[in-house]
Short mmCIF file of C-alpha atoms (C1' of nucleotides) in Angstrom, two decimals:
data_model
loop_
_atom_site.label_atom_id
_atom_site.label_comp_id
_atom_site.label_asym_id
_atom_site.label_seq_id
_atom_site.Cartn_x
_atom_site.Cartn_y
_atom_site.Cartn_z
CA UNK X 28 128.96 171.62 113.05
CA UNK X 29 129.12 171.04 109.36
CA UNK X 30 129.19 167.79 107.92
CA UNK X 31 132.19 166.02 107.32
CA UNK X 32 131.63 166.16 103.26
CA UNK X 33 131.02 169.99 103.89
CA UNK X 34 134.26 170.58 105.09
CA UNK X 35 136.26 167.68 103.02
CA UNK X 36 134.89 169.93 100.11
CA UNK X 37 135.79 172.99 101.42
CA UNK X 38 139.31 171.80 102.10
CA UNK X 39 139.81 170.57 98.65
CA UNK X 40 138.41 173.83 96.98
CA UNK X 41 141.02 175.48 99.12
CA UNK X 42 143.67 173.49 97.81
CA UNK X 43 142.74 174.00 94.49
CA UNK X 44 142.77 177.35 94.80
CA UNK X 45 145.76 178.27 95.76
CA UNK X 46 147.28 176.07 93.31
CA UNK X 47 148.41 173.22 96.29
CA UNK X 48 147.27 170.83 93.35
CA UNK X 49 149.06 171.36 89.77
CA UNK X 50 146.30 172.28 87.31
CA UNK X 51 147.23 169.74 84.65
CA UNK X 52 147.13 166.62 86.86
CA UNK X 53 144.13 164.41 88.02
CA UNK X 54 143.14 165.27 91.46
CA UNK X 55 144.21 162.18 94.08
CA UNK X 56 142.34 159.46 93.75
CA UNK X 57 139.18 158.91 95.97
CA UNK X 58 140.81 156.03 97.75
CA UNK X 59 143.71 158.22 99.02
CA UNK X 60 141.69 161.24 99.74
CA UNK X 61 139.62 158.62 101.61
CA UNK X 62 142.63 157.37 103.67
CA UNK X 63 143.81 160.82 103.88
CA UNK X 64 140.37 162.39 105.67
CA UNK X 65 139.87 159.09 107.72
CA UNK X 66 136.93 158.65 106.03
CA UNK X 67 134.80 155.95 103.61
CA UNK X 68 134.61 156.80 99.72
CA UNK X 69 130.89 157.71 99.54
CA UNK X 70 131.86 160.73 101.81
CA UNK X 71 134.57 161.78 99.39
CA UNK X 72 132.07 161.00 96.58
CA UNK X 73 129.93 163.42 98.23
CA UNK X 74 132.17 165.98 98.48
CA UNK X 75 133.26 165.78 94.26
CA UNK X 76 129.65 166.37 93.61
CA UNK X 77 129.32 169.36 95.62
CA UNK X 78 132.32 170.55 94.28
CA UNK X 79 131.30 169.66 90.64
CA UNK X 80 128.07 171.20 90.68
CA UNK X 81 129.84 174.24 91.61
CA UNK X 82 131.62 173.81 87.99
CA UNK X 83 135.43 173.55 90.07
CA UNK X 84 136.18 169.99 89.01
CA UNK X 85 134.86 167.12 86.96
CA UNK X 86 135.22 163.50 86.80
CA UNK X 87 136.19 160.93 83.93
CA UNK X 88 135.28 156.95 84.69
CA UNK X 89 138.35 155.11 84.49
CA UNK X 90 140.67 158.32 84.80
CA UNK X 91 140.17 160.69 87.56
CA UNK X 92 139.39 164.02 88.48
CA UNK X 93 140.35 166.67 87.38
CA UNK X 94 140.04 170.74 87.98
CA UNK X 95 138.16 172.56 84.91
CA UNK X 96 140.56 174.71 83.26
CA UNK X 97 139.05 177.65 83.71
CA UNK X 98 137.00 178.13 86.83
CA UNK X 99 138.53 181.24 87.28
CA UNK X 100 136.63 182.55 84.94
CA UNK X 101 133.68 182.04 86.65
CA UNK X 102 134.82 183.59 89.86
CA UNK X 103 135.20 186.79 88.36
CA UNK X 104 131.03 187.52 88.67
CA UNK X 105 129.49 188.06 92.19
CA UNK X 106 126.59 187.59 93.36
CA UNK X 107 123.85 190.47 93.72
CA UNK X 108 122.80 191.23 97.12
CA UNK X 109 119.03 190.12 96.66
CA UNK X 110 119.89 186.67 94.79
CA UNK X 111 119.86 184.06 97.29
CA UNK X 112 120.37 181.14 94.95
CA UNK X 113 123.38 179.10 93.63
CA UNK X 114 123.27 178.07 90.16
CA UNK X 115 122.50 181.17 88.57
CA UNK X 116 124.20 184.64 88.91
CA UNK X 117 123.62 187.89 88.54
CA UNK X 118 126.05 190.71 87.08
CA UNK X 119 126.33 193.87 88.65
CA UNK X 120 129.19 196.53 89.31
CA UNK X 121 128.97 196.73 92.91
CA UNK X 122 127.68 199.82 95.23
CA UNK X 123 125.16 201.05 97.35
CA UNK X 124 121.83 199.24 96.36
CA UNK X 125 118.66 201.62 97.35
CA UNK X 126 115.24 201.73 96.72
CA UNK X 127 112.31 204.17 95.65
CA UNK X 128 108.51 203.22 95.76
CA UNK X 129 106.72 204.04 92.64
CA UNK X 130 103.53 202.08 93.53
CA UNK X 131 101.76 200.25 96.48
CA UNK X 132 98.70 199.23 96.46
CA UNK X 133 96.05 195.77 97.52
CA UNK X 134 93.83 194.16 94.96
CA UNK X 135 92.35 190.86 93.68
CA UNK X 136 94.68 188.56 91.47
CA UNK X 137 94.55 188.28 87.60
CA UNK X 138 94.37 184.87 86.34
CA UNK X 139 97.96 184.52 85.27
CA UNK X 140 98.61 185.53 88.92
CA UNK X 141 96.55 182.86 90.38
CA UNK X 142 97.79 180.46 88.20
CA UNK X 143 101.63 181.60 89.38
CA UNK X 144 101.33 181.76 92.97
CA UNK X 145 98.30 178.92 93.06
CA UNK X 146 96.17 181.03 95.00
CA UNK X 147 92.30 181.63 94.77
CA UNK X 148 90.50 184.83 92.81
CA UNK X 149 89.42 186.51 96.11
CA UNK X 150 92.76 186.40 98.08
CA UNK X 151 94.06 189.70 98.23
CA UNK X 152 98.03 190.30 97.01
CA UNK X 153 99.81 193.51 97.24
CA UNK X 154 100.80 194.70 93.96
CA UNK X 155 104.08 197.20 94.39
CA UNK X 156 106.48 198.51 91.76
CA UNK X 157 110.00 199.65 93.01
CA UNK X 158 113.15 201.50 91.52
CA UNK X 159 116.07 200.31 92.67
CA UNK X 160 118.97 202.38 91.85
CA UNK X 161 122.74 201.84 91.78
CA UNK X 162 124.75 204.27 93.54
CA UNK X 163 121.85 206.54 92.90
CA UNK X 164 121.27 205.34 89.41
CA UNK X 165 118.40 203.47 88.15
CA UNK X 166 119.68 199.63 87.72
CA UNK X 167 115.99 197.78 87.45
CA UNK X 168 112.31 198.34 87.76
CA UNK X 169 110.63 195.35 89.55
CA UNK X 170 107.06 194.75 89.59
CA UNK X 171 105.93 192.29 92.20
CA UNK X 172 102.84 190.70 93.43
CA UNK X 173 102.87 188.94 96.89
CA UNK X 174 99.65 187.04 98.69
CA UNK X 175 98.71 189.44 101.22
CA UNK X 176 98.17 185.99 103.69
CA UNK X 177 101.45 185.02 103.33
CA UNK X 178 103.35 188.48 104.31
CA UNK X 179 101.16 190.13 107.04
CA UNK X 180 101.87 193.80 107.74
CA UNK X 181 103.62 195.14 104.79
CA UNK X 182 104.46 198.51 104.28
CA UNK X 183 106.23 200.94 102.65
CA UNK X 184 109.32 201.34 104.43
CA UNK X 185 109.76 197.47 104.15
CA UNK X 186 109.57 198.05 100.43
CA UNK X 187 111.49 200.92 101.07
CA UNK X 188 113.86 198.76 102.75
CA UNK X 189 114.91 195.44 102.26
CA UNK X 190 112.06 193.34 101.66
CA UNK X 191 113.72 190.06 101.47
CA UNK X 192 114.84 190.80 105.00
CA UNK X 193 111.64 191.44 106.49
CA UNK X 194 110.47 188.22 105.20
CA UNK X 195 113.51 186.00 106.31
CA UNK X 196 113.95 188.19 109.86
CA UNK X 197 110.36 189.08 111.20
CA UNK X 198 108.68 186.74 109.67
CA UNK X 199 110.72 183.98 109.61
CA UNK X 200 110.05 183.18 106.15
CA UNK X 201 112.50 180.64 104.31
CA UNK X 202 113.37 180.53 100.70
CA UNK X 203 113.44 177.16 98.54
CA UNK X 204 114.21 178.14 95.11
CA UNK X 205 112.76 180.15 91.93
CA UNK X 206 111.53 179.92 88.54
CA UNK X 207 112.57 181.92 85.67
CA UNK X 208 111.98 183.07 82.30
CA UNK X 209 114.58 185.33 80.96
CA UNK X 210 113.72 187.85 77.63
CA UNK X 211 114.45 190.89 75.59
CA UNK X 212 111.42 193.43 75.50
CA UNK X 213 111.04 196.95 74.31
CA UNK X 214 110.71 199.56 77.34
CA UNK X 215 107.53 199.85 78.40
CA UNK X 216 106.04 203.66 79.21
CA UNK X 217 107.60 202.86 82.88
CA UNK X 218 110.32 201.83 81.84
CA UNK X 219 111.20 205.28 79.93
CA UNK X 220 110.15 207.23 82.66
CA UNK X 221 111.96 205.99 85.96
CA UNK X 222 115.07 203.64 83.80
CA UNK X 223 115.60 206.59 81.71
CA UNK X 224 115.66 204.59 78.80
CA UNK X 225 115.27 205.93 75.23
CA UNK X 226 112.43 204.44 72.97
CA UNK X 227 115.85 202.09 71.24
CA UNK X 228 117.38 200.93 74.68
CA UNK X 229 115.80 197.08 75.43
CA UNK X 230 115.16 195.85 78.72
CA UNK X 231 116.32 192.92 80.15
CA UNK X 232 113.27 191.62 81.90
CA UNK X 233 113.35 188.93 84.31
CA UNK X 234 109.90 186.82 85.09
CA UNK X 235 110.22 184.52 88.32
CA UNK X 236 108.18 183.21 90.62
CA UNK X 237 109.67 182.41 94.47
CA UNK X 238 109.31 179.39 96.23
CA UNK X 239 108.79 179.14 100.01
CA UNK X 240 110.68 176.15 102.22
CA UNK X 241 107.10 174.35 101.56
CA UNK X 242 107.44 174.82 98.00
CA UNK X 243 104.42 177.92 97.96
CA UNK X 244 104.80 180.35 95.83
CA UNK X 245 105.18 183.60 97.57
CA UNK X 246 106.17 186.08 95.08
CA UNK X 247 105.78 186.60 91.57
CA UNK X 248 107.67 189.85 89.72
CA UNK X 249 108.38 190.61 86.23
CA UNK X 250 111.93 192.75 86.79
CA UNK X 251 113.09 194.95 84.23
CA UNK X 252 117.07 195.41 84.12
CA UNK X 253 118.71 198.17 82.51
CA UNK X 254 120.11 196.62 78.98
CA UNK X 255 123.80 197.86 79.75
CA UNK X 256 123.89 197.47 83.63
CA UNK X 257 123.39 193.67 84.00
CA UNK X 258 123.52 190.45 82.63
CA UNK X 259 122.58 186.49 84.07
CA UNK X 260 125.27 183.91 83.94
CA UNK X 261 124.59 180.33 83.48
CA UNK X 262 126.90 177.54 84.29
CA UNK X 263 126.06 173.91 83.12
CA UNK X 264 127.45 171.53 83.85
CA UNK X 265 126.69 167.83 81.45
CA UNK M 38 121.45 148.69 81.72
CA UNK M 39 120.99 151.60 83.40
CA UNK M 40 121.87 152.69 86.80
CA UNK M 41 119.32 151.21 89.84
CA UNK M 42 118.68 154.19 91.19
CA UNK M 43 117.70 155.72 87.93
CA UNK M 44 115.06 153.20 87.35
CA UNK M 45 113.64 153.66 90.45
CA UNK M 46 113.63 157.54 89.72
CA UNK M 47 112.14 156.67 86.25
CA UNK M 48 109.15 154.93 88.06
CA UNK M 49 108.68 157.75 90.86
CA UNK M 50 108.51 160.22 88.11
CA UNK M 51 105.94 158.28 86.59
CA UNK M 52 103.89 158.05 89.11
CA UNK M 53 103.82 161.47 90.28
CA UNK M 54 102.70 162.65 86.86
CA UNK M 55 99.91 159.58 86.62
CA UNK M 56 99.27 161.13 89.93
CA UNK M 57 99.40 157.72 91.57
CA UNK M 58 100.78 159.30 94.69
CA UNK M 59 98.37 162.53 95.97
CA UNK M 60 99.85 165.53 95.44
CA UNK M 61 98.87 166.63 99.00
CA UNK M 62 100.61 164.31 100.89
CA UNK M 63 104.07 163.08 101.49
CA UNK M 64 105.66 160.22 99.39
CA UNK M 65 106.52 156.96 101.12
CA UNK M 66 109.40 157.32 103.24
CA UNK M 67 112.11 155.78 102.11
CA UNK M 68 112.72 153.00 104.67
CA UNK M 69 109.19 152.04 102.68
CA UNK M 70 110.56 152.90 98.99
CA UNK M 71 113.81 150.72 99.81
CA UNK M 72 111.57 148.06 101.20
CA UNK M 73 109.12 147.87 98.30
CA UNK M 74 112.29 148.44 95.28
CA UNK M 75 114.21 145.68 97.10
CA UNK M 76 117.11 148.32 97.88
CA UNK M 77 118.96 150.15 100.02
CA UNK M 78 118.19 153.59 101.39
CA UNK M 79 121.28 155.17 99.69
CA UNK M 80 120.08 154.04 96.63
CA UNK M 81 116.50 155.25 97.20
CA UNK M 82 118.53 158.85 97.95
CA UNK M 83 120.10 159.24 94.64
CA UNK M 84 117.12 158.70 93.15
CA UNK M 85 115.69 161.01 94.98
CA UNK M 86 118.33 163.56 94.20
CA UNK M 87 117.51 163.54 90.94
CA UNK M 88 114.03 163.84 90.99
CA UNK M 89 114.98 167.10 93.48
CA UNK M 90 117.13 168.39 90.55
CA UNK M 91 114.62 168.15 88.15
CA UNK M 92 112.38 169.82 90.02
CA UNK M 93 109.71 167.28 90.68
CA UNK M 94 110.03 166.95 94.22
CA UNK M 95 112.19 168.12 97.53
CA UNK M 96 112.79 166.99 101.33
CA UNK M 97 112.52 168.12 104.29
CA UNK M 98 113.75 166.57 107.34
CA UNK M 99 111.71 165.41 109.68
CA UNK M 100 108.68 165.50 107.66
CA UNK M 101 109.12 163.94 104.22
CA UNK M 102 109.25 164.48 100.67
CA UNK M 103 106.83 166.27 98.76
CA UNK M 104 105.94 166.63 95.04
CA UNK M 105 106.84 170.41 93.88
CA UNK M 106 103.29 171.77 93.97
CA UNK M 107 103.12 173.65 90.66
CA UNK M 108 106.21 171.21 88.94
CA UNK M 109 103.34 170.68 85.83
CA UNK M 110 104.04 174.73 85.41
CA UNK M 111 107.54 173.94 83.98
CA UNK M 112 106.94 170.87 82.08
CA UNK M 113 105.29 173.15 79.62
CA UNK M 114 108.78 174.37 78.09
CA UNK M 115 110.12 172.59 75.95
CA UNK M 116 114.01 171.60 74.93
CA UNK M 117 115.08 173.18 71.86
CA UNK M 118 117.35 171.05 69.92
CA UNK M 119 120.51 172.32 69.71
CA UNK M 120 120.49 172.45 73.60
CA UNK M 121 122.09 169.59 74.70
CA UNK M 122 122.61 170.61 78.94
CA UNK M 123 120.00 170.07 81.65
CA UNK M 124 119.22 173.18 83.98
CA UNK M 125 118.50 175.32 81.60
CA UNK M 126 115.94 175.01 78.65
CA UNK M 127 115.56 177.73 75.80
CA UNK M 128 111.99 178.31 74.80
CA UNK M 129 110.35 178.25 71.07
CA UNK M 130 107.57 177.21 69.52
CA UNK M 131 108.00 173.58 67.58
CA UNK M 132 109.05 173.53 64.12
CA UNK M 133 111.56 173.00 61.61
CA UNK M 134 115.00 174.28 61.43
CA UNK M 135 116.91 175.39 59.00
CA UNK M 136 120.27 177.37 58.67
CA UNK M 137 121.46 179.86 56.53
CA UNK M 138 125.29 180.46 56.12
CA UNK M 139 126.23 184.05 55.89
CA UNK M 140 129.64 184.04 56.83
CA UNK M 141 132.61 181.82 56.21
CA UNK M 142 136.12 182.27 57.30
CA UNK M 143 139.20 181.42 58.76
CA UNK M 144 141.73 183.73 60.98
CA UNK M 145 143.42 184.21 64.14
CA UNK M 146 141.92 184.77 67.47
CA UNK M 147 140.95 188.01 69.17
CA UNK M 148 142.47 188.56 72.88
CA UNK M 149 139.23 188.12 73.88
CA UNK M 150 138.60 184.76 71.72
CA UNK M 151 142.07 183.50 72.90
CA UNK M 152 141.12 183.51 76.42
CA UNK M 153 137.21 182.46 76.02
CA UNK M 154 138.96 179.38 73.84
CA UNK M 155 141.86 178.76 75.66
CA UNK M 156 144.22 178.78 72.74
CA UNK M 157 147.33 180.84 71.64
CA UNK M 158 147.46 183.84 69.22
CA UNK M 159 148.60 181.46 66.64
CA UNK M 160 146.03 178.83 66.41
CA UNK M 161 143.54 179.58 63.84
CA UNK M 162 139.46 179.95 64.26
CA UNK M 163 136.84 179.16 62.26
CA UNK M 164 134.54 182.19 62.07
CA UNK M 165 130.82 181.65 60.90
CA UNK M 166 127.94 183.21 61.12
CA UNK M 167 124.29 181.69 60.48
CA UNK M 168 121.11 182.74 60.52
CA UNK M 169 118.84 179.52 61.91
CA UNK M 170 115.08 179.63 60.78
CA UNK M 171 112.05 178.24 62.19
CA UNK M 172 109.61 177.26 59.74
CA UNK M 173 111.36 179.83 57.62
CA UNK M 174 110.89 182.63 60.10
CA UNK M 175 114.21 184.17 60.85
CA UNK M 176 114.65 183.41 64.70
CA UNK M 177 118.15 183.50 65.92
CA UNK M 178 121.53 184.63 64.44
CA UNK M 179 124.67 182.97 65.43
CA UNK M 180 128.39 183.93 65.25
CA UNK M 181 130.55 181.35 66.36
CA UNK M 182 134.60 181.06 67.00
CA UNK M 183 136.03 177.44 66.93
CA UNK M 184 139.50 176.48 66.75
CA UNK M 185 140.75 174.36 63.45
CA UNK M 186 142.60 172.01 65.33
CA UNK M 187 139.79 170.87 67.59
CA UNK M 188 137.35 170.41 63.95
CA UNK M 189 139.29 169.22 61.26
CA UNK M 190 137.41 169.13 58.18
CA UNK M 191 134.70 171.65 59.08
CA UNK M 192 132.70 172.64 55.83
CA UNK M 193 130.39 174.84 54.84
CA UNK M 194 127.97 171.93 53.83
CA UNK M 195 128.28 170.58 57.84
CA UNK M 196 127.06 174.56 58.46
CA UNK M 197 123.92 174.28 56.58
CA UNK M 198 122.99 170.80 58.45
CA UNK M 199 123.89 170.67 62.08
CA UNK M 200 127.29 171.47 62.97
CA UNK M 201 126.82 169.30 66.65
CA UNK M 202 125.69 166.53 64.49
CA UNK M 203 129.07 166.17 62.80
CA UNK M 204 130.83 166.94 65.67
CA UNK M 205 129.06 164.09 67.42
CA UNK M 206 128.64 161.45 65.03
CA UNK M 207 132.00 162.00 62.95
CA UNK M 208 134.58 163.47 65.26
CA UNK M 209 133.11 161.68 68.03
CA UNK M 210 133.31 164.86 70.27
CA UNK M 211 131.53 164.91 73.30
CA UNK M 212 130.20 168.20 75.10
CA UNK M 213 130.62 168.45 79.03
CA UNK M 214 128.53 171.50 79.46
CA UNK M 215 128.50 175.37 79.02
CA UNK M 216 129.09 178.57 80.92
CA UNK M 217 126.71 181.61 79.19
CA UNK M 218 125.58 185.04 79.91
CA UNK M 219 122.34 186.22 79.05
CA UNK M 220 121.81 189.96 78.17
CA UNK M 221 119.66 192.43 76.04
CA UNK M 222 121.04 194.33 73.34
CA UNK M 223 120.41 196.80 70.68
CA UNK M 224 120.52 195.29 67.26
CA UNK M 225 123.21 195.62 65.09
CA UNK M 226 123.49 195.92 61.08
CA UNK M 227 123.38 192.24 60.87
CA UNK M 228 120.66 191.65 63.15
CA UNK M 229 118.90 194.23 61.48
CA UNK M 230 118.93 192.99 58.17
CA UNK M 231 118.52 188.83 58.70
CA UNK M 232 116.38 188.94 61.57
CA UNK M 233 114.11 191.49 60.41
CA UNK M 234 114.37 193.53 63.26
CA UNK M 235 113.77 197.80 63.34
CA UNK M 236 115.87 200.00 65.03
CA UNK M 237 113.69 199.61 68.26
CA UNK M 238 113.46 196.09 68.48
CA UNK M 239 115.63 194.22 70.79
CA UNK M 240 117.29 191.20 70.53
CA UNK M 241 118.56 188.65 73.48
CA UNK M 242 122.08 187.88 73.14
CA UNK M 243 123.23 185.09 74.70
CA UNK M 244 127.24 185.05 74.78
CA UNK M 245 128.60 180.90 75.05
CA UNK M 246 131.36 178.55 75.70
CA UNK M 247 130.84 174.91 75.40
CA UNK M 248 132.93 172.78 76.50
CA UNK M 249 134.24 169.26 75.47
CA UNK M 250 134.74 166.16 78.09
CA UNK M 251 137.96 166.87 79.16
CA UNK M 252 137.45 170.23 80.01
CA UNK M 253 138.76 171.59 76.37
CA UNK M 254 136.33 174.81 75.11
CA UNK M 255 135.15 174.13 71.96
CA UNK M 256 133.45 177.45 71.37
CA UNK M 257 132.69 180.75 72.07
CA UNK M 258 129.39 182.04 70.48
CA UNK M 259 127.68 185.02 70.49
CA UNK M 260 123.46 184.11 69.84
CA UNK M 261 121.57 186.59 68.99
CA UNK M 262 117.37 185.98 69.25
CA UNK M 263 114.40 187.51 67.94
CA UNK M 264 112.74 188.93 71.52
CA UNK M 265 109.64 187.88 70.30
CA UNK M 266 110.32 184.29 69.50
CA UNK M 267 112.37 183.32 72.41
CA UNK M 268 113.08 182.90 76.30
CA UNK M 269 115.23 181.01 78.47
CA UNK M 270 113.87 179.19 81.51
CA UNK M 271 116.28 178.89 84.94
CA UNK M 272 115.14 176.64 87.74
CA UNK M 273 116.63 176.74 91.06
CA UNK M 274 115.98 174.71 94.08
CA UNK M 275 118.10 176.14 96.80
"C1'" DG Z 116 108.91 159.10 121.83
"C1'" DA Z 117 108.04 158.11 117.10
"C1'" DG Z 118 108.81 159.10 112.44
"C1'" DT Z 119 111.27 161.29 108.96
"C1'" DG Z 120 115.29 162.65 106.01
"C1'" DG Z 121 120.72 163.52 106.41
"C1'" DT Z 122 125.01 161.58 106.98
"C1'" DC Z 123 128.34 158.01 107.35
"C1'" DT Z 124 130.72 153.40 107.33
"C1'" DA Z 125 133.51 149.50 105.32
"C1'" DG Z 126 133.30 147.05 102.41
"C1'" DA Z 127 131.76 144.92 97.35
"C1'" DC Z 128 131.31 144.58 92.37
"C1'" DC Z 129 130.91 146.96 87.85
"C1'" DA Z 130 132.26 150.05 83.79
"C1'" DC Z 131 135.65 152.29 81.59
"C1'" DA Z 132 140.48 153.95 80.16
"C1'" DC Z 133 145.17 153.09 79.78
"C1'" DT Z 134 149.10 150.29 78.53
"C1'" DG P 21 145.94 143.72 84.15
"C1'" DT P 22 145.84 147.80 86.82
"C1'" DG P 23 143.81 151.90 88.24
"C1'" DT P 24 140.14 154.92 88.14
"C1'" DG P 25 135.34 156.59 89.15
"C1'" DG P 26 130.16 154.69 89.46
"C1'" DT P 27 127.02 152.10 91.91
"C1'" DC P 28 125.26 149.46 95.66
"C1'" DT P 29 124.63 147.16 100.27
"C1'" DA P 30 122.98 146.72 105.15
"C1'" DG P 31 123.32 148.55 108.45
"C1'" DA P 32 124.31 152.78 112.08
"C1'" DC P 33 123.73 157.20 114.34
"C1'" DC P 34 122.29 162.11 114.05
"C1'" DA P 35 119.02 166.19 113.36
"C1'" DC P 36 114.74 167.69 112.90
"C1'" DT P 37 109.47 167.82 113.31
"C1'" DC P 38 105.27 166.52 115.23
"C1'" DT P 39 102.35 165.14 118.92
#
DNA sequence: GAGTGGTCTAGACCACACT
DNA sequence: GTGTGGTCTAGACCACTCT
């Protein structure tokens, strides 16, 4: 059972939706809605915030609320399959998501990689490179590095597979969040070889770091995105 | 006067960073944090809300709150100063800025400008294009679209100082928030020739609308960035 | 069972915008 | 002044974790 703000929000993004509230009005006021849900105003409060941060409406002190005029716009992107968080987006044409392993191997952590997943010199991480390809054409070239303590029994048809579901399913491994540094770079060797791109195609490339429920680090990649197959979208909200 | 419950956040955040509360264990609960700010608990909760959006902290139920174990990792980035929104910081080294106009015009929208703005076929844009320096070193180029109507006045005087400056101070415009896509590009003739960039140098474009209080857009702006001199950070706490 | 955060109530007063 | 959202109270019960 979801709580009661869960679903007063839910009912009011369905409204808004299909129009059941004219675009160019304020929303009803949070004393009605109140009387209207049987509810107190902090619970409608609650649900306007969840419904703000999801960039559908904003409020004015001393005015109302009101539905952003364009939200529609923002609906158009979907989310890819392997991006399990809210704010940010990515942009794909959608298909059949597959994977090829290009490397797989243990060794000790680099500095930068201790520093990034907080870990000590001599614990072991797996280092793996995938392709993943698009309805069989490459889309992006990720480079990870996971603590080997932390994801017992790896192998290469997980990677081969979906890796984020061996984690969540088997292992029982929950998400928190991520970290992110988005930037331009020239292909690397790699890059040219399994992205087919030309020495003048840039790469998107994609640094994060992946937070477990107890806010450990648990993977750190550098993911290179072909330049004309994808693109992040960022909604903000003041 | 500010808000209670930002105060109180104000003073948790300072004492996580003096690292007056261990990082290893959990914060006072918040029956204690109400107690000892004279409060309620709801009020302790917002607090802690924000401090979860920053990124300083989270919750779990049934065991606590905890301070984000590697949080110091992202206070390292700093705001650049034309980016006025919260989630989302863009990345350079510190400096001065300068602007350069290259372009100058008025017209009538694109399709594509009249639905990024909102606006009818009619209502004329200002068009301008500037190349922004850091300590003289080209670092991003700029083409922006903004309707007349919305910036009376708009000179090319305002373009060489800070365009959100006048919009600020003299219009007394306020900005809401933004809605962006981030992507990698080849460079173009322009690109080429302000930013110094060869024909296998990328550059990150970042494509923009802001938007005003009341939901208005105020522009739609294609940034183009030097790959070398700039990232932008995402943080996401699921 | 004890301790923690999550949700919820039924009010209250404040800040701000409109007229 | 009236109407709106923003904040705040002093409790209550629920869900979850740990032991």
């Amino acid at each position: 059972m979801a709580a009661k703000y869960v679903l007063i929000a839910r009912e009011i993004r369905r409204r808004i939706m299909s129009k059941q509230y004219p675009a160019n009005e304020p929303l009803p006021d949070q004393f009605a809605l109140a009387a209207e849900f049987s509810t107190s105003r902090m619970t409608i409060q609650q649900a306007m915030r969840q419904l703000i941060i999801e960039g559908l409406v904003y409020t004015r002190q001393g005015q109302g609320t009101f539905i952003r005029k364009n939200f529609h716009q923002f609906s158009q992107w979907d989310l890819a399959g392997s991006d399990y968080f809210g704010a940010t987006k990515t942009w794909g044409h959608k298909g059949r998501v597959s994977s090829v392993v290009i490397r797989f191997e243990l060794r000790f952590p680099t500095e930068k990689e201790q520093t990034s997943l907080l870990i000590n010199a001599d614990a072991p991480v797996y280092d793996f490179i995938r392709l993943r390809l698009l309805n069989d054409e490459p889309m992006s070239l990720d480079a990870t590095i996971m603590p080997v303590n932390l994801v017992p029994g790896l192998s290469r048809s997980h990677l081969e597979g979906s890796v984020f579901q061996y984690l969540q399913q088997t292992l029982g491994l929950k998400m928190m969040g991520s970290y992110r540094v988005v930037r331009a770079l020239k292909p690397d060797v790699l890059d040219m070889q399994y992205l087919n791109c030309q020495e003048t195609d840039p790469v998107m490339e994609v640094e994060q770091v992946i937070y477990l429920e107890d806010g450990t680090p648990l993977e750190y990649a550098h993911c290179h995105y072909r330049y004309d197959h994808s693109g992040i979208v960022i909604v903000n909200n003041g």
